[in-house]
XYZ file of C-alpha atoms in Angstrom:
683
model
C 17.433 14.285 1.977
C 20.959 13.148 1.214
C 19.628 10.291 -0.904
C 18.482 12.678 -3.631
C 22.056 13.804 -4.094
C 23.428 10.288 -3.998
C 21.704 9.283 -7.215
C 23.306 11.932 -9.435
C 25.397 9.250 -11.061
C 22.324 7.230 -11.853
C 20.830 10.196 -13.679
C 24.044 10.603 -15.651
C 23.917 6.992 -16.708
C 20.303 7.063 -17.722
C 20.337 10.178 -19.845
C 23.814 10.216 -21.280
C 24.456 6.597 -22.120
C 25.858 5.979 -25.581
C 24.153 2.822 -26.839
C 24.831 0.265 -29.534
C 21.712 -1.455 -30.756
C 21.073 -4.144 -33.328
C 17.575 -3.740 -34.691
C 15.556 -3.263 -37.844
C 13.864 0.112 -37.628
C 11.655 -0.644 -40.595
C 10.150 -3.509 -38.631
C 9.770 -1.664 -35.332
C 8.592 1.750 -36.495
C 5.006 2.349 -35.440
C 2.931 3.571 -38.369
C 1.278 6.747 -37.131
C 1.172 10.324 -38.302
C -0.114 11.736 -35.023
C 2.446 12.550 -32.369
C 0.253 14.560 -29.993
C -3.513 13.981 -30.101
C -5.841 15.886 -27.749
C -8.457 13.636 -26.118
C -11.716 14.633 -24.362
C -10.048 14.036 -20.984
C -6.329 14.259 -21.768
C -3.605 13.777 -24.381
C -2.443 10.722 -26.328
C 1.060 10.411 -27.801
C 2.320 7.886 -30.311
C 5.890 6.931 -29.507
C 7.551 6.190 -32.833
C 9.065 9.666 -33.145
C 9.510 10.306 -29.422
C 12.516 7.968 -29.448
C 14.402 10.918 -30.942
C 13.047 13.510 -28.490
C 15.984 15.343 -26.834
C 16.503 14.806 -23.113
C 14.515 11.577 -22.825
C 17.336 9.056 -23.101
C 15.374 7.259 -25.856
C 12.561 6.641 -23.341
C 9.185 7.727 -24.795
C 7.512 7.844 -21.365
C 9.812 10.695 -20.345
C 7.815 12.723 -22.846
C 5.283 13.061 -20.000
C 7.364 15.860 -18.505
C 6.834 17.993 -21.623
C 3.019 17.941 -21.376
C 0.816 20.608 -19.769
C -0.458 19.902 -16.256
C 2.618 17.873 -15.289
C 5.299 18.971 -12.839
C 8.194 16.772 -11.793
C 8.326 16.202 -8.043
C 11.535 14.920 -6.489
C 10.690 12.526 -3.636
C 11.852 13.153 -0.086
C 13.281 9.638 0.228
C 14.092 6.753 -2.096
C 12.532 5.891 -5.400
C 12.681 7.489 -8.810
C 14.532 10.735 -9.367
C 11.241 12.485 -10.062
C 7.691 11.374 -10.682
C 4.873 13.295 -12.346
C 2.581 15.298 -10.056
C -0.528 16.177 -12.040
C -2.622 19.286 -11.454
C -1.671 19.737 -7.826
C -2.156 16.160 -6.657
C 0.499 14.030 -5.003
C 2.727 11.752 -7.060
C 1.052 8.829 -5.241
C -2.383 9.822 -6.589
C -1.791 8.603 -10.151
C -3.083 5.404 -11.751
C -0.673 3.559 -14.057
C -1.955 0.805 -16.346
C 0.011 -1.090 -18.970
C -2.065 -2.936 -21.567
C -4.918 -2.423 -19.101
C -2.982 -4.190 -16.305
C -1.681 -2.881 -12.986
C 2.104 -2.866 -12.524
C 4.137 -2.559 -9.327
C 5.737 0.701 -10.536
C 6.794 2.114 -13.897
C 9.806 4.349 -13.138
C 13.260 3.140 -12.110
C 15.431 4.901 -9.540
C 17.269 6.562 -12.445
C 14.091 8.276 -13.666
C 13.638 6.118 -16.784
C 10.669 3.819 -17.293
C 10.799 0.055 -16.834
C 9.908 -0.610 -20.495
C 12.134 -1.408 -23.431
C 11.556 1.626 -25.710
C 11.227 -0.653 -28.754
C 8.022 -2.052 -27.233
C 6.185 1.165 -26.323
C 3.477 1.819 -28.888
C 1.804 4.818 -27.253
C 0.927 6.388 -23.930
C -2.002 8.486 -22.856
C -2.245 11.056 -20.075
C -5.684 11.728 -18.579
C -5.633 14.823 -16.401
C -9.142 15.353 -15.059
C -12.743 14.069 -14.894
C -11.855 11.025 -16.983
C -14.167 8.165 -17.886
C -15.749 6.029 -15.145
C -13.697 3.134 -16.560
C -10.731 4.330 -14.494
C -10.866 4.555 -10.716
C -8.622 4.838 -7.653
C -6.830 8.032 -8.734
C -7.095 11.728 -7.880
C -4.155 13.064 -9.874
C -4.005 11.532 -13.329
C -4.261 8.320 -15.313
C -1.257 7.200 -17.379
C -2.028 4.428 -19.885
C 0.882 2.706 -21.619
C 0.303 0.438 -24.589
C 2.978 -2.104 -25.520
C 2.916 -3.443 -29.043
C 1.963 -7.028 -29.816
C 4.531 -9.508 -31.183
C 4.598 -9.557 -34.973
C 4.559 -13.091 -36.458
C 5.280 -11.755 -39.961
C 8.393 -9.684 -39.198
C 9.965 -10.854 -35.899
C 12.752 -8.694 -34.504
C 15.989 -9.333 -32.602
C 17.615 -6.439 -30.752
C 20.803 -6.309 -28.708
C 21.545 -3.125 -26.735
C 25.067 -2.641 -25.431
C 26.388 0.417 -23.630
C 28.607 1.398 -20.740
C 25.533 2.133 -18.640
C 22.772 -0.299 -19.615
C 22.622 -3.524 -21.579
C 19.840 -5.799 -22.699
C 18.152 -7.654 -25.475
C 14.805 -8.048 -27.222
C 14.068 -11.416 -28.840
C 10.943 -11.823 -30.963
C 9.881 -14.929 -32.820
C 6.885 -16.409 -34.633
C 5.515 -19.718 -33.377
C 3.055 -20.154 -36.209
C 1.082 -17.987 -38.627
C -1.282 -17.077 -35.800
C 1.055 -16.915 -32.801
C 4.228 -15.080 -31.818
C 6.079 -13.936 -28.719
C 8.795 -11.597 -27.544
C 10.918 -11.297 -24.431
C 13.002 -8.316 -23.316
C 15.530 -7.981 -20.508
C 17.646 -4.969 -19.497
C 20.050 -4.234 -16.640
C 21.860 -1.077 -15.595
C 25.659 -1.107 -15.338
C 26.169 2.153 -13.465
C 27.093 0.314 -10.262
C 30.485 -0.513 -11.760
C 31.713 3.096 -11.666
C 29.115 5.228 -9.848
C 31.624 6.347 -7.207
C 33.493 8.337 -9.862
C 30.583 10.796 -10.069
C 30.093 11.415 -6.352
C 31.606 14.620 -5.025
C 29.948 14.508 -1.580
C 32.449 12.902 0.823
C 29.928 12.417 3.650
C 28.587 9.113 2.294
C 29.484 6.138 0.149
C 27.649 3.259 -1.489
C 27.682 -0.001 0.421
C 25.395 -1.330 -2.341
C 25.670 0.806 -5.510
C 22.439 1.690 -7.340
C 21.230 -0.978 -9.740
C 18.037 -1.733 -11.625
C 16.724 -4.275 -14.097
C 13.488 -5.027 -15.894
C 11.847 -7.504 -18.239
C 8.744 -7.812 -20.417
C 7.368 -10.836 -22.236
C 4.229 -11.254 -24.308
C 2.727 -14.136 -26.254
C -0.190 -13.528 -28.622
C -2.446 -16.149 -30.209
C -5.003 -15.121 -32.831
C -7.520 -17.916 -32.386
C -9.757 -16.547 -35.136
C -10.883 -13.183 -36.449
C -12.890 -12.523 -33.269
C -10.806 -13.976 -30.436
C -7.265 -13.207 -29.288
C -5.401 -14.621 -26.279
C -2.465 -12.741 -24.727
C -0.131 -14.044 -22.038
C 2.138 -11.397 -20.500
C 4.839 -11.184 -17.862
C 6.577 -8.060 -16.582
C 8.857 -7.202 -13.723
C 11.480 -4.819 -12.391
C 13.899 -4.446 -9.494
C 15.646 -1.390 -8.000
C 17.965 -1.269 -5.030
C 20.550 0.959 -3.393
C 22.236 1.172 0.013
C 24.366 4.028 1.353
C 26.349 4.618 4.520
C 27.290 7.956 6.076
C 30.657 9.116 7.330
C 30.528 8.907 11.137
C 32.141 12.358 11.324
C 30.086 13.759 8.481
C 27.344 16.329 8.182
C 24.344 13.989 7.992
C 24.982 12.002 11.167
C 26.006 15.218 12.897
C 22.544 16.636 12.196
C 20.708 13.388 13.016
C 22.424 10.587 14.982
C 19.608 8.210 13.960
C 21.169 7.998 10.473
C 24.277 6.199 11.717
C 23.099 2.820 10.367
C 22.698 4.212 6.821
C 19.876 3.982 4.300
C 18.595 1.193 2.077
C 15.891 1.178 -0.595
C 14.765 -1.856 -2.556
C 11.653 -2.629 -4.548
C 10.708 -5.244 -7.086
C 7.618 -6.734 -8.656
C 6.518 -9.549 -10.932
C 3.286 -9.498 -12.906
C 1.857 -12.465 -14.800
C -1.425 -12.122 -16.659
C -3.629 -13.796 -19.226
C -6.222 -11.850 -21.183
C -8.930 -12.682 -23.698
C -10.027 -10.133 -26.286
C -13.300 -10.632 -28.125
C -14.342 -8.485 -31.089
C -17.854 -9.121 -32.320
C -20.159 -7.229 -34.626
C -21.595 -5.027 -31.864
C -19.747 -6.137 -28.721
C -16.065 -5.860 -27.818
C -14.605 -7.086 -24.551
C -11.296 -7.567 -22.750
C -11.112 -9.909 -19.769
C -7.912 -10.451 -17.787
C -6.559 -12.194 -14.712
C -3.397 -10.641 -13.247
C -1.209 -11.999 -10.440
C 1.029 -9.227 -9.064
C 3.671 -9.827 -6.391
C 5.713 -6.980 -4.897
C 8.406 -6.387 -2.318
C 9.077 -3.021 -0.675
C 12.099 -2.415 1.550
C 12.920 0.952 3.046
C 15.356 1.692 5.856
C 16.167 5.235 6.856
C 18.729 4.753 9.602
C 17.030 4.008 12.915
C 14.179 6.371 12.022
C 12.088 3.972 10.029
C 12.214 0.483 8.546
C 9.594 -1.066 6.287
C 9.758 -4.507 4.693
C 6.593 -5.744 2.994
C 5.661 -8.604 0.695
C 2.485 -7.770 -1.221
C 0.447 -10.180 -3.314
C -2.454 -9.047 -5.489
C -4.956 -11.030 -7.523
C -6.791 -8.771 -9.985
C -9.679 -9.873 -12.192
C -10.979 -7.307 -14.685
C -13.509 -7.229 -17.510
C -14.054 -4.224 -19.820
C -16.851 -4.321 -22.370
C -18.214 -2.048 -25.070
C -21.577 -2.444 -26.777
C -21.907 -0.433 -29.999
C -25.432 0.428 -31.124
C -26.657 2.636 -33.955
C -27.270 5.704 -31.775
C -25.117 5.144 -28.684
C -22.160 3.253 -27.215
C -22.352 1.569 -23.818
C -19.172 0.875 -21.847
C -19.413 -1.311 -18.756
C -17.120 -3.434 -16.660
C -15.956 -4.641 -13.286
C -12.703 -5.167 -11.403
C -12.114 -7.255 -8.277
C -8.801 -7.053 -6.419
C -7.546 -8.988 -3.410
C -4.396 -7.665 -1.701
C -2.465 -9.545 0.998
C 0.364 -7.765 2.809
C 2.933 -9.343 5.148
C 5.025 -6.646 6.786
C 7.774 -5.926 9.274
C 8.043 -2.349 10.509
C 10.188 -0.711 13.165
C 11.920 2.530 14.053
C 10.948 5.764 15.749
C 7.273 6.350 16.496
C 7.266 9.751 14.797
C 4.207 10.499 12.639
C 5.003 12.920 9.829
C 3.820 13.762 6.308
C 6.357 15.933 4.509
C 3.687 17.228 2.129
C 2.325 19.254 5.067
C 5.279 19.897 7.369
C 8.972 19.693 8.098
C 9.493 16.680 10.334
C 10.735 17.362 13.883
C 13.870 15.580 15.177
C 13.341 11.836 15.398
C 15.708 11.392 18.337
C 13.107 12.084 21.055
C 10.464 9.666 19.779
C 10.073 6.188 21.328
C 10.956 3.125 19.285
C 8.542 0.481 18.044
C 8.665 -2.841 16.253
C 5.769 -4.677 14.692
C 5.204 -7.654 12.440
C 1.834 -8.500 10.979
C -0.387 -8.865 7.938
C -3.206 -7.048 6.189
C -5.836 -8.332 3.795
C -7.824 -5.858 1.700
C -10.455 -6.502 -0.959
C -11.291 -3.714 -3.442
C -13.933 -3.589 -6.135
C -14.872 -1.260 -8.986
C -17.905 -1.439 -11.269
C -18.715 1.128 -13.925
C -21.081 2.027 -16.715
C -20.752 4.801 -19.292
C -23.193 5.903 -22.008
C -21.793 7.776 -25.017
C -23.854 9.290 -27.784
C -25.130 12.372 -29.644
C -27.939 14.640 -28.535
C -28.002 16.354 -31.929
C -25.673 17.079 -34.810
C -23.760 19.569 -32.632
C -24.125 18.111 -29.134
C -22.662 14.888 -27.718
C -22.375 13.401 -24.244
C -20.634 10.858 -22.045
C -22.540 10.025 -18.864
C -20.818 7.630 -16.477
C -21.139 6.220 -12.997
C -18.559 4.251 -11.045
C -19.095 2.318 -7.838
C -15.879 1.759 -5.885
C -15.366 0.158 -2.523
C -13.117 -1.700 -0.132
C -13.656 -3.846 2.931
C -11.070 -1.721 4.745
C -13.385 0.230 7.090
C -16.310 -0.818 4.833
C -15.857 2.107 2.452
C -17.918 2.474 -0.709
C -18.520 5.460 -2.962
C -20.522 6.469 -6.024
C -18.538 8.510 -8.540
C -20.506 10.394 -11.217
C -18.690 11.435 -14.412
C -20.191 13.786 -16.995
C -18.915 15.183 -20.277
C -20.951 17.436 -22.564
C -19.484 18.391 -25.947
C -20.612 21.094 -28.359
C -19.343 21.705 -31.896
C -19.040 25.498 -31.935
C -17.944 25.450 -35.582
C -16.610 22.848 -37.985
C -13.144 23.443 -36.523
C -13.881 24.142 -32.834
C -15.274 21.885 -30.129
C -16.176 22.913 -26.586
C -16.273 20.310 -23.779
C -17.404 20.540 -20.160
C -16.273 17.751 -17.828
C -17.196 16.938 -14.238
C -16.069 14.028 -12.107
C -15.775 12.772 -8.529
C -12.759 10.577 -7.750
C -11.318 8.664 -4.776
C -7.927 7.142 -4.001
C -7.735 4.270 -1.529
C -4.683 4.091 0.720
C -2.126 1.707 -0.750
C 0.772 3.081 1.285
C 0.086 0.419 3.866
C 2.407 1.993 6.449
C -0.436 4.391 7.254
C -2.756 1.492 8.148
C -0.659 -0.637 10.528
C -1.750 -0.367 14.187
C 1.374 0.967 15.950
C 2.725 3.448 13.414
C -0.426 4.357 11.476
C -4.168 4.604 12.011
C -6.300 1.733 10.664
C -9.380 3.999 10.574
C -7.997 6.246 7.800
C -10.173 6.377 4.684
C -9.846 7.259 0.997
C -8.980 10.751 -0.186
C -11.493 12.466 -2.471
C -11.298 14.964 -5.322
C -13.824 16.758 -7.481
C -12.751 17.838 -10.978
C -14.210 20.517 -13.235
C -12.755 21.211 -16.690
C -13.758 23.416 -19.603
C -11.797 22.846 -22.800
C -11.820 24.191 -26.345
C -10.207 22.168 -29.143
C -9.442 24.148 -32.304
C -8.265 22.816 -35.658
C -6.138 25.607 -37.123
C -5.413 23.810 -40.401
C -2.137 22.597 -41.929
C -1.742 20.024 -39.156
C -1.951 22.599 -36.362
C -4.235 22.130 -33.357
C -4.814 24.213 -30.235
C -6.248 22.867 -26.982
C -7.192 25.394 -24.282
C -8.390 24.090 -20.940
C -9.512 25.639 -17.665
C -9.564 23.361 -14.626
C -10.588 23.508 -10.987
C -10.040 20.668 -8.531
C -10.805 20.264 -4.837
C -9.105 17.711 -2.591
C -10.477 16.347 0.696
C -9.650 13.673 3.294
C -5.898 14.150 2.887
C -3.691 12.528 5.522
C -1.802 14.717 8.012
C 0.198 13.919 11.118
C -1.220 14.884 14.498
C 1.199 17.464 15.991
C 0.225 16.366 19.510
C 1.630 12.896 18.736
C 5.036 14.257 17.715
C 7.448 14.041 20.613
C 9.712 17.110 20.709
C 11.513 16.476 23.999
C 12.278 13.430 26.143
C 9.771 14.361 28.876
C 6.778 14.780 26.546
C 4.032 12.126 26.842
C 2.368 11.042 23.557
C 1.078 7.521 24.351
C -2.488 6.886 23.238
C -2.738 9.998 21.041
C -3.957 9.365 17.444
C -0.960 9.713 15.125
C -2.611 10.568 11.786
C -5.921 11.992 10.651
C -7.560 12.382 7.218
C -8.874 15.905 7.719
C -6.683 18.051 5.442
C -7.884 19.566 2.187
C -6.620 21.456 -0.827
C -7.450 22.900 -4.189
C -5.819 23.417 -7.552
C -6.901 25.587 -10.452
C -5.424 27.026 -13.610
C -5.320 27.241 -17.385
C -3.362 25.161 -19.902
C -2.678 25.738 -23.594
C -1.259 23.152 -25.971
C -0.379 24.023 -29.579
C 0.618 20.926 -31.508
C 1.869 20.269 -35.020
C 1.052 16.823 -36.390
C 3.672 14.953 -38.373
C 3.135 16.452 -41.797
C 5.683 17.531 -44.368
C 9.061 17.645 -42.602
C 8.457 18.572 -38.967
C 6.377 18.040 -35.873
C 6.305 19.458 -32.379
C 4.267 21.150 -29.723
C 4.315 24.139 -27.433
C 2.525 24.287 -24.111
C 2.134 26.840 -21.374
C 0.279 26.415 -18.103
C -0.487 28.629 -15.142
C -1.873 27.092 -11.962
C -2.166 27.490 -8.212
C -2.061 24.637 -5.710
C -2.926 25.170 -2.042
C -3.263 23.040 1.077
C -5.170 23.511 4.341
C -4.111 21.697 7.528
C -6.803 22.217 10.206
C -4.700 20.502 12.889
C -2.134 23.314 12.696
C -4.436 26.041 11.328
C -2.075 26.514 8.374
C -2.956 27.395 4.789
C 0.015 27.305 2.446
C 1.248 26.708 -1.090
C 1.762 23.043 -1.823
C 5.170 21.654 -2.766
C 3.541 20.945 -6.149
C 2.699 24.633 -6.598
C 4.923 25.598 -9.516
C 2.711 28.273 -11.096
C 4.317 28.587 -14.532
C 5.309 25.630 -16.701
C 6.150 25.985 -20.405
C 7.496 23.516 -22.957
C 8.642 23.842 -26.562
C 9.374 20.683 -28.568
C 10.514 20.773 -32.215
C 11.696 18.031 -34.537
C 12.733 18.770 -38.132
C 13.703 16.404 -40.941
C 16.438 18.467 -42.556
C 17.285 15.976 -45.293
C 16.994 12.287 -46.073
C 19.868 11.632 -43.672
C 19.568 14.288 -40.970
C 16.885 14.827 -38.344
C 17.251 17.650 -35.793
C 15.374 18.167 -32.534
C 15.208 20.581 -29.611
C 13.318 20.703 -26.312
C 13.119 23.728 -24.028
C 11.416 23.734 -20.632
C 10.628 26.547 -18.212
C 9.293 25.867 -14.731
C 8.755 28.032 -11.675
C 11.162 27.363 -8.830
C 10.451 24.782 -6.152
C 8.904 25.714 -2.820
C 10.984 25.339 0.324
C 11.025 26.241 4.009
C 13.777 28.515 5.305
C 15.894 27.638 8.367
C 15.930 30.684 10.665
C 18.144 29.476 13.512
C 19.188 26.350 15.408
C 19.361 25.405 19.091
C 21.968 22.947 20.417
C 20.689 19.830 22.193
C 23.038 18.743 24.990
C 22.621 15.611 27.115
C 25.951 15.348 28.940
C 29.024 17.542 29.007
C 29.326 20.686 26.934
C 29.216 19.249 23.422
C 25.875 19.325 21.586
C 24.620 15.928 20.446
C 22.927 17.725 17.525
C 21.184 21.005 16.699
C 17.427 21.519 16.457
C 16.594 23.851 13.549
C 13.845 26.461 13.767
C 11.999 26.931 10.503
C 10.081 29.811 9.017
C 6.666 29.605 7.421
C 6.146 26.271 5.656
C 6.767 26.406 1.867
C 6.832 30.204 1.982
C 10.097 30.517 0.028
C 10.717 29.688 -3.609
C 13.841 29.047 -5.634
C 14.558 30.862 -8.867
C 12.938 29.728 -12.097
C 14.197 26.562 -13.774
C 14.841 26.460 -17.534
C 16.858 24.208 -19.819
C 17.497 23.562 -23.511
C 18.311 20.087 -24.866
C 19.204 19.456 -28.513
C 19.727 16.335 -30.570
C 20.799 15.356 -34.100
C 20.189 11.945 -35.731
C 22.160 10.911 -38.824
C 21.143 7.994 -41.067
C 24.115 6.280 -42.671
C 25.774 2.942 -43.486
C 28.227 1.256 -41.122
C 29.786 -2.152 -41.810
C 27.294 -2.492 -44.648
C 24.347 -2.039 -42.260
C 21.735 0.710 -42.124
C 22.646 2.718 -39.038
C 21.714 5.799 -37.065
C 24.203 7.928 -35.155
C 22.840 10.465 -32.693
C 24.450 13.297 -30.791
C 22.640 14.852 -27.821
C 23.501 17.791 -25.566
C 21.621 18.421 -22.329
C 21.401 21.912 -20.808
C 23.074 23.556 -23.784
C 23.567 26.981 -22.193
C 24.521 25.676 -18.739
C 21.513 26.875 -16.740
C 21.982 26.494 -12.964
C 18.988 26.255 -10.619
C 19.198 25.600 -6.883
C 17.397 22.429 -5.821
C 18.117 22.483 -2.082
C 20.538 23.754 0.550
C 22.872 21.314 2.281
C 23.323 22.818 5.777
C 26.264 22.112 8.018
C 25.860 20.545 11.478
C 24.852 23.726 13.356
C 22.916 25.252 10.410
C 25.160 28.320 10.268
C 26.315 27.685 6.708
C 25.234 25.724 3.663
C 26.207 24.519 0.210
C 23.919 24.910 -2.792
C 22.818 21.713 -4.475
C 21.848 22.377 -8.112
C 19.385 20.519 -10.282
C 21.142 18.081 -12.575
C 22.754 18.755 -14.987
C 24.086 22.201 -14.094
C 26.427 22.342 -17.102
C 26.281 21.293 -20.790
C 26.362 17.505 -20.948
C 26.965 15.773 -24.311
C 26.317 12.168 -25.269
C 26.576 10.048 -28.407
C 24.970 6.813 -29.478
C 24.716 4.468 -32.438
C 22.073 2.055 -33.687
C 22.963 -0.769 -36.076
C 19.976 -2.097 -38.010
C 19.901 -5.776 -39.045
């Protein structure tokens, strides 16, 4: 889609922004010696050193892309530049929780997270057969922990740059209470047009985003803590196409342009209790969202979504076992307006046919969905060498009266004092929260949750001197995936499709592979990790009798991350990534469509086998140097970063001309060395 190319400037701003910050690093630095810590069902990363990781734009959450099992999938339409697709699942199959709370989304349209990096304490990636505590995900679980306000050493931070500005204000209320508030806004809209080389479109509303976080903590006593939190973000962009340009020439339905907007606000109160043998966290979260998407006359979606989420997580600690149990209740109300062409399509399984022939529709309505999740998990030791985690989750929704039991099992065995073997099994479901699929005219209200079954076998080895090796085999099956009914896709004006079901949840898939992670904990003067993964991801569409490689099938992914403290003043870092090329479908020919006269209105492309082709391998080296010094009498850090040091160029897509006889190559960004510089002033 053209939109993916239109946000190049946003990527530039996010990654290459020189920033001026006023902060006290000694107050904000998170005390932790572990950068990468293997978990029974994933990996946990402390963020204090990831602020200096090359290529992340000082955003610790971008460290996700350097972990095994994660590929970056560029969306077909609006939204973030790329989101993590985990072990062959869709980017929509992930669960994101922040401080145990659901957010509207966590990545901006420039690819960076919605969190002030000074607040991120750690994040954890769970990749398969995770605890029954987490439900409604088939891909992965990403847990972000924001630090609490510090009443003893409050912090004030001002960030100023050409691309993003903001502040963090932290203050003590009393000895037992403190709060902070953070706000940031992008500034790329002021000059984004300078980066756009494509003359077929322009910004009628340049890309912008903003976010905020606020937290108040009250230590009532040594057993009870109250937290009040508020978070939110907004992203929007609108583009228009040249009436004589390539995009409208290929699809007249794009003449009205494209618009993407999303925002959310989350307000929550939580109570943490820590007793002698019982710990609990109870929260009430009010989440309001707005989603706006307009792709020319093809599709329009405008939805206001309100969610009330009540959750309680508890842990009982006995002498010989630990019992986790909890419940979550969620009520979702959706008011929507949808219109456009009645063309069912899921780009994960097909290339969409021309929209021009499909009839139009318009619908306004509301949905109300109640979901629930209850779980129990028993953790203990069978013997000195054997341990277990046996869990059961019960999930359900009143949408089509669905309810499922999800068993989770982990068996661990200490092979030696330095090696541990773990076998994990889990059944997972993801309820449909892309509500467009459920509205009566465009979607199918009878669609049900997708299902996955995970098997993992992992070996954790302590190699000494801070070195650890995690080796994991995984196999995952996917069922009840949504596909469009080809008989409901109108491919000429005379075709009759009224009354034919538009979508069905009958597709399936599987993913399997091996992942290795070698990590060096922060000891002596350096830390880092190296990972390599090989996997296969396949899909099966019974409606078209097609079996093919998924768009998330990037068999080889390797990462090398190194950070070295050269001296008291200098810290050097490097990150190298290798990834198999993206799958794509080749255009073989095109047929002109003529209504009147001799001039074609547009051309209808004929495609080869779906996802049968693959671009060349992608690889890139980013480096960074941080220098501690004194400026204006203040402790300061100056950093220099270079992305894509050796100018690697990898094709991302082909931009065809109107009749598909020629094309231009669109390369993954950046396709040349790209330097940046920043400075941090510490008060």
